Coordinates of C-alpha atoms in Angstrom, one line a residue:
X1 CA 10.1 6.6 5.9
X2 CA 11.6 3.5 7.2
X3 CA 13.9 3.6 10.5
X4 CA 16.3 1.0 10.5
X5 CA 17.4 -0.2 14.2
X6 CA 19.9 -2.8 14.7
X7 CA 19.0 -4.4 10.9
X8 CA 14.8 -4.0 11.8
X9 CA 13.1 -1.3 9.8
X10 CA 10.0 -0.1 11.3
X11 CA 7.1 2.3 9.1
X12 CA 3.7 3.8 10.7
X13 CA 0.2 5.2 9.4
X14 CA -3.3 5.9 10.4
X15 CA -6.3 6.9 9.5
X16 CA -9.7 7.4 10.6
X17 CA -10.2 4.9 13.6
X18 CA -7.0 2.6 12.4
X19 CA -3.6 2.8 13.0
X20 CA -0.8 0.2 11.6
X21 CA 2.5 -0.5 12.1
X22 CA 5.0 -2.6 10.2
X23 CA 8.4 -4.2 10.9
X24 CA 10.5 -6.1 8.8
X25 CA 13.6 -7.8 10.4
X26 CA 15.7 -7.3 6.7
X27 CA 15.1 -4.7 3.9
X28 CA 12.6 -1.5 4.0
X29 CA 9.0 -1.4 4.6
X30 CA 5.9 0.8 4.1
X31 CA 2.3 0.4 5.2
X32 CA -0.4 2.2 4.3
X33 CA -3.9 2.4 5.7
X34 CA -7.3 3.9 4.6
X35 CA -10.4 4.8 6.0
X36 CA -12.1 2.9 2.6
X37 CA -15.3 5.3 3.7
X38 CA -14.1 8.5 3.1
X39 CA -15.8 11.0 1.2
X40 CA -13.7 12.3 -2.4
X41 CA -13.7 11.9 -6.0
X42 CA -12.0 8.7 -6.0
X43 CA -12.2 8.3 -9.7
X44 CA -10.6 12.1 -10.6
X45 CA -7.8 11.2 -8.1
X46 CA -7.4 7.8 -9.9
X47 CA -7.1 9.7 -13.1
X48 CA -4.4 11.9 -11.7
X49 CA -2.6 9.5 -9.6
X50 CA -3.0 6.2 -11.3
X51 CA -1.1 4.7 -14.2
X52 CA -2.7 3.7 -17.5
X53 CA -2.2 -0.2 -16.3
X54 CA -3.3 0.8 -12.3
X55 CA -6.6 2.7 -14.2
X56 CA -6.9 -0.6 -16.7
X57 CA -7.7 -3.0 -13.4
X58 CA -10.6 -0.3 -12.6
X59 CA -12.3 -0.6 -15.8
X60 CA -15.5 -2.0 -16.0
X61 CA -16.0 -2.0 -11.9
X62 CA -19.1 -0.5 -10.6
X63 CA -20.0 0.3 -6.9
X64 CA -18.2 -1.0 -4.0
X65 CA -15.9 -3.6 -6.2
X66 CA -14.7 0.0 -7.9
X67 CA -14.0 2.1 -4.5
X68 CA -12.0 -1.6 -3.1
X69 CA -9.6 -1.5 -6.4
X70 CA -9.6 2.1 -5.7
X71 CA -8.1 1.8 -2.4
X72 CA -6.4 -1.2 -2.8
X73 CA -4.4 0.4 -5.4
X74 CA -3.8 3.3 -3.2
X75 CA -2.3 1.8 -0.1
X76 CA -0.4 -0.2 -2.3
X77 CA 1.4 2.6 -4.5
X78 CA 1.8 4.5 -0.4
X79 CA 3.6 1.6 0.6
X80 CA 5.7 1.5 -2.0
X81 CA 6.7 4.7 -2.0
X82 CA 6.9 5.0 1.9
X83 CA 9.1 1.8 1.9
X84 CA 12.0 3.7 -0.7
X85 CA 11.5 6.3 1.9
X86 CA 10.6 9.2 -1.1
X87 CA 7.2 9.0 0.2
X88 CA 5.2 11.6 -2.7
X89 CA 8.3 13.0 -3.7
X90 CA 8.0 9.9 -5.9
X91 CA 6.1 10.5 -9.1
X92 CA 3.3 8.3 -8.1
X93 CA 2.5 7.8 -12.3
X94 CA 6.5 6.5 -12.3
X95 CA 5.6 2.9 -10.7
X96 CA 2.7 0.3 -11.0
X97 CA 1.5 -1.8 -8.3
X98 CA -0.1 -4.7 -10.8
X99 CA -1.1 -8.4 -10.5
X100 CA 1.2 -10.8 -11.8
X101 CA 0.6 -13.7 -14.1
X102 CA 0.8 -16.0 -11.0
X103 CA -1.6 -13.6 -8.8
X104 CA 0.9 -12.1 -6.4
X105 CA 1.6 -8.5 -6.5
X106 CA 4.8 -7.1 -8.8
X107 CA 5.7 -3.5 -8.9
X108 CA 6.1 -1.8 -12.3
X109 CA 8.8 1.0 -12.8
X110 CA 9.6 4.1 -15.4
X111 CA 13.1 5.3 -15.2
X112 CA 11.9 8.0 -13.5
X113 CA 11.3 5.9 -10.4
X114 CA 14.8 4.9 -10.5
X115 CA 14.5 1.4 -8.4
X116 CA 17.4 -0.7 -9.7
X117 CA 15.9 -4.0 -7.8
X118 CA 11.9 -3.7 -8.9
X119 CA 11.6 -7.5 -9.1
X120 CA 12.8 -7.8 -5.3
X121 CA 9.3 -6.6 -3.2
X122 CA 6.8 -8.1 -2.4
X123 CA 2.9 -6.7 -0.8
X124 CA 0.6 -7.3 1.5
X125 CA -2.6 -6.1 0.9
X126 CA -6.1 -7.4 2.6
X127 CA -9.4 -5.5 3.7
X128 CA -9.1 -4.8 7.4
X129 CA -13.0 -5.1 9.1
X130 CA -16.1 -3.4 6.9
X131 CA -14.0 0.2 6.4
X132 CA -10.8 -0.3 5.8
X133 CA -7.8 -1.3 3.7
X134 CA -4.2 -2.0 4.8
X135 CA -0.9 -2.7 2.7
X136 CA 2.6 -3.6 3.4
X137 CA 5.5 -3.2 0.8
X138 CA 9.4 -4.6 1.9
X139 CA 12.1 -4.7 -0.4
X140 CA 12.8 -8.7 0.4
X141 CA 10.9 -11.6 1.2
X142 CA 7.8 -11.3 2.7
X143 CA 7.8 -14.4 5.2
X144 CA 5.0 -13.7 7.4
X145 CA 2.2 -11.3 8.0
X146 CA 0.4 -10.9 11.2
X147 CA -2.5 -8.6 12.3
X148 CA -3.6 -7.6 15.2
X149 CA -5.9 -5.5 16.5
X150 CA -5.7 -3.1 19.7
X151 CA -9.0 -3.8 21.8
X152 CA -10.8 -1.3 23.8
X153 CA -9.5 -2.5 27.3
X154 CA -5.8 -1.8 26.0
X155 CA -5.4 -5.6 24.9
X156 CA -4.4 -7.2 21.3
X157 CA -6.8 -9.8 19.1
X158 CA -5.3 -11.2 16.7
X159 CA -7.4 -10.2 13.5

């Protein structure tokens, strides 16, 4: 869940050999990261997880370019759904993270997600090195991204 501090919200995650952290200076936010080489039935979680429109991007994607949408999808919908602070108490079939006509990311909503403001996030999504996948939801604009990566000495790169 999102902590707001003085008007910043803050969220965390981690996975295998990645950890993220995301602050917004107005609205909520979520990140989400994945190992994207874990081991799993991706596609049986898809099925149970995904919507009909999340399942529809999926179709006709073999290999790697099917396990990417696979997570991309993912950390998206974890975002989300960290960001309005429900995390998976939130039906994750009651919203839709889908391209828009113009390319950039919209969320979709059933009244059982009950977001009165849908059209107001905006994502961040992007592969992070060779084995994983990052994603950023806020409930605002989404002005600038920056990534950086810790480096063994205890220093940052940017990335």
């Amino acid at each position: 869940m999102s902590q707001p501090i003085s008007g910043v919200s803050f969220n965390l995650s981690h996975t295998e050999g990645l950890a993220a952290v995301a602050v917004a200076s107005r609205g909520e936010v979520g990140c989400d990261v994945e190992h994207t080489g874990r081991r799993g039935r991706l596609d049986a979680i898809a099925k149970r997880f995904f919507t009909p429109g999340e399942l529809a991007t999926m179709e006709g994607l073999e290999g790697a370019d099917r396990r990417g949408r696979f997570f991309e999808i993912w950390t998206l919908k974890e975002a989300y759904c960290k960001a309005r602070g429900l995390g998976l108490h939130l039906p994750t079939t009651s919203y839709a993270v889908l391209p828009g006509g113009d390319g950039a990311l919209r969320v979709e909503v059933t009244p059982a997600a009950a977001d009165p403001t849908p059209e107001l996030w905006r994502f961040y999504s992007a592969a992070w090195g060779p084995d994983h996948r990052l994603a950023v939801a806020v409930d605002g604009p989404l002005e600038r991204v920056r990534t950086f990566a810790a480096t063994a000495d205890g220093g940052w790169s940017a990335a």
